[in-house]
Amino acid sequence: MILTRTPRQLGVDVLGTLGIMFLMATGVTAQAAGNEVEKASSQPVAGPGDYTVINGKVDQGTYDGYIAYTRSCMACHGPDGLGSSFAPSLIQAAERRSFGDFSHTVASGLEIQPGRVMPSFADDEYVLNNIENIYSYMKARGAGDLGRGRPKVIEEEVAANKNNGEQD
């Protein structure tokens, strides 16, 4: 299958990519209709696609990726990121595509074929602020290091043990 882009689409692609780079560089959040847009509560472990899983528990960034995925991606790509009848597997996309390619598609959208379109998330500050986290979550799922369902955060487990009088 060959995907073609019109000059207008290429312009949108470039602007979307530049917008992501600007938001990531400045950590900017926006206000939409007077309401603060949520910002990621943490950054991924080291960079896009990096994650930590210990006994089924994840780092905060990967957990934030799970939350962002369930809010913004799950309706089309399914509860486990494995795809649906009209949207491909994001797990496979994260496994075979670079972060730059992945984030470009999220920001710009993609017309796979007439009638099968992934919308652009270039105007969705929440998604843009969590794009590295979503990518890390998808990488963890794709590698088989993280199972189905809502993961727990590693730090929460340590804090709970300390509150119960247990030592690390």
Short mmCIF file of C-alpha atoms in Angstrom, two decimals:
data_model
loop_
_atom_site.label_atom_id
_atom_site.label_comp_id
_atom_site.label_asym_id
_atom_site.label_seq_id
_atom_site.Cartn_x
_atom_site.Cartn_y
_atom_site.Cartn_z
CA MET A 1 0.00 0.00 0.00
CA ILE A 2 1.38 3.40 -0.95
CA LEU A 3 0.34 6.42 1.04
CA THR A 4 0.56 9.77 -0.68
CA ARG A 5 0.48 13.19 0.89
CA THR A 6 -0.74 16.38 -0.79
CA PRO A 7 1.26 19.62 -0.38
CA ARG A 8 -1.38 20.79 2.11
CA GLN A 9 -1.05 17.56 4.11
CA LEU A 10 2.73 17.90 4.08
CA GLY A 11 2.39 21.43 5.44
CA VAL A 12 0.13 20.17 8.23
CA ASP A 13 2.63 17.37 8.92
CA VAL A 14 5.51 19.82 9.23
CA LEU A 15 3.51 22.17 11.45
CA GLY A 16 2.34 19.28 13.63
CA THR A 17 5.88 17.99 14.07
CA LEU A 18 7.19 21.48 14.84
CA GLY A 19 4.36 21.95 17.35
CA ILE A 20 5.25 18.72 19.14
CA MET A 21 8.93 19.68 19.24
CA PHE A 22 8.03 23.12 20.65
CA LEU A 23 5.72 21.69 23.32
CA MET A 24 8.24 19.05 24.32
CA ALA A 25 11.09 21.59 24.48
CA THR A 26 9.18 24.15 26.53
CA GLY A 27 6.86 21.93 28.57
CA VAL A 28 4.06 24.32 27.68
CA THR A 29 0.48 23.57 28.62
CA ALA A 30 -2.45 25.45 27.22
CA GLN A 31 -5.78 26.62 28.49
CA ALA A 32 -8.82 25.43 26.62
CA ALA A 33 -12.10 27.25 27.17
CA GLY A 34 -10.81 28.62 30.46
CA ASN A 35 -9.95 25.18 31.86
CA GLU A 36 -6.38 24.13 32.44
CA VAL A 37 -5.36 21.23 30.24
CA GLU A 38 -3.77 18.37 32.15
CA LYS A 39 -0.02 17.98 31.81
CA ALA A 40 1.84 14.73 32.23
CA SER A 41 2.71 14.30 35.89
CA SER A 42 6.11 12.93 35.01
CA GLN A 43 8.47 12.24 32.17
CA PRO A 44 9.35 8.79 30.91
CA VAL A 45 12.27 7.01 32.59
CA ALA A 46 14.96 8.34 30.21
CA GLY A 47 13.47 8.94 26.80
CA PRO A 48 10.74 7.92 24.39
CA GLY A 49 10.21 4.18 24.52
CA ASP A 50 12.12 3.68 27.77
CA TYR A 51 10.22 2.12 30.66
CA THR A 52 10.70 0.19 33.87
CA VAL A 53 8.57 -2.81 34.83
CA ILE A 54 9.22 -4.56 38.15
CA ASN A 55 6.90 -7.41 39.12
CA GLY A 56 4.17 -6.05 36.84
CA LYS A 57 4.48 -2.52 38.24
CA VAL A 58 5.65 0.39 36.10
CA ASP A 59 7.41 3.72 36.40
CA GLN A 60 5.20 6.83 36.64
CA GLY A 61 5.73 7.87 33.00
CA THR A 62 4.61 4.50 31.66
CA TYR A 63 1.58 4.59 33.96
CA ASP A 64 0.75 8.08 32.66
CA GLY A 65 1.02 6.60 29.16
CA TYR A 66 -1.54 3.96 30.10
CA ILE A 67 -3.93 6.64 31.41
CA ALA A 68 -3.47 8.83 28.31
CA TYR A 69 -3.93 5.79 26.07
CA THR A 70 -7.20 4.81 27.76
CA ARG A 71 -8.52 8.39 27.51
CA SER A 72 -7.49 9.17 23.95
CA CYS A 73 -6.59 6.03 21.97
CA MET A 74 -8.50 3.05 23.36
CA ALA A 75 -11.82 3.83 21.66
CA CYS A 76 -10.28 3.10 18.25
CA HIS A 77 -7.21 0.95 18.98
CA GLY A 78 -8.83 -1.31 21.58
CA PRO A 79 -8.31 -1.84 25.31
CA ASP A 80 -4.94 -3.56 24.89
CA GLY A 81 -3.54 -1.57 21.97
CA LEU A 82 -3.93 -4.58 19.69
CA GLY A 83 -6.14 -2.77 17.20
CA SER A 84 -9.70 -3.18 16.04
CA SER A 85 -11.63 -3.72 12.82
CA PHE A 86 -10.95 -0.12 11.81
CA ALA A 87 -7.71 0.87 13.57
CA PRO A 88 -4.34 -0.92 13.54
CA SER A 89 -2.38 -2.26 16.49
CA LEU A 90 -0.47 0.52 18.26
CA ILE A 91 1.69 -2.10 19.92
CA GLN A 92 2.97 -3.23 16.52
CA ALA A 93 3.33 0.39 15.41
CA ALA A 94 5.48 1.21 18.45
CA GLU A 95 7.60 -1.90 17.88
CA ARG A 96 8.43 -1.12 14.26
CA ARG A 97 8.35 2.68 14.14
CA SER A 98 10.68 5.26 15.63
CA PHE A 99 9.38 7.70 18.20
CA GLY A 100 9.65 10.50 15.63
CA ASP A 101 7.51 8.57 13.16
CA PHE A 102 5.01 7.55 15.87
CA SER A 103 4.64 11.10 17.23
CA HIS A 104 4.39 12.54 13.72
CA THR A 105 1.46 10.24 12.94
CA VAL A 106 -0.27 11.09 16.23
CA ALA A 107 0.14 14.83 15.65
CA SER A 108 -0.66 14.86 11.93
CA GLY A 109 -3.15 12.06 11.62
CA LEU A 110 -3.12 9.62 8.73
CA GLU A 111 -5.47 8.56 5.97
CA ILE A 112 -4.86 4.85 5.56
CA GLN A 113 -7.41 4.56 2.78
CA PRO A 114 -10.60 6.45 1.94
CA GLY A 115 -12.88 6.27 4.95
CA ARG A 116 -10.15 4.98 7.29
CA VAL A 117 -8.62 8.03 8.90
CA MET A 118 -6.70 8.52 12.10
CA PRO A 119 -7.50 12.05 13.28
CA SER A 120 -4.80 14.59 14.05
CA PHE A 121 -4.13 15.21 17.75
CA ALA A 122 -2.08 18.36 17.05
CA ASP A 123 -4.60 20.49 18.96
CA ASP A 124 -4.90 18.11 21.91
CA GLU A 125 -2.43 19.36 24.53
CA TYR A 126 -3.11 16.39 26.82
CA VAL A 127 -2.09 13.89 24.14
CA LEU A 128 0.92 15.94 23.04
CA ASN A 129 2.14 16.28 26.61
CA ASN A 130 1.85 12.51 27.07
CA ILE A 131 3.07 11.28 23.69
CA GLU A 132 6.39 9.99 25.07
CA ASN A 133 4.52 8.23 27.86
CA ILE A 134 2.06 6.62 25.43
CA TYR A 135 4.98 5.41 23.31
CA SER A 136 6.70 3.94 26.38
CA TYR A 137 3.48 2.19 27.45
CA MET A 138 3.07 0.71 23.94
CA LYS A 139 6.72 -0.44 23.91
CA ALA A 140 6.27 -2.19 27.28
CA ARG A 141 3.10 -3.91 26.05
CA GLY A 142 4.72 -4.88 22.74
CA ALA A 143 7.78 -6.39 24.42
CA GLY A 144 5.52 -8.52 26.60
CA ASP A 145 6.94 -6.92 29.74
CA LEU A 146 3.56 -5.51 30.76
CA GLY A 147 0.33 -7.46 30.83
CA ARG A 148 -3.25 -6.44 30.27
CA GLY A 149 -5.16 -4.06 32.50
CA ARG A 150 -4.34 -1.08 34.66
CA PRO A 151 -0.78 -1.31 35.97
CA LYS A 152 0.32 -0.20 39.42
CA VAL A 153 3.08 2.35 39.88
CA ILE A 154 6.35 1.16 41.40
CA GLU A 155 6.52 4.13 43.77
CA GLU A 156 2.99 3.44 45.06
CA GLU A 157 4.05 -0.07 46.08
CA VAL A 158 7.12 1.24 47.95
CA ALA A 159 5.01 3.92 49.70
CA ALA A 160 2.33 1.38 50.67
CA ASN A 161 4.98 -0.93 52.16
CA LYS A 162 6.47 1.93 54.19
CA ASN A 163 3.02 2.92 55.47
CA ASN A 164 2.45 -0.68 56.58
CA GLY A 165 5.75 -0.74 58.46
CA GLU A 166 7.53 -2.92 55.89
CA GLN A 167 11.06 -2.12 54.77
CA ASP A 168 12.31 -1.92 51.17
#
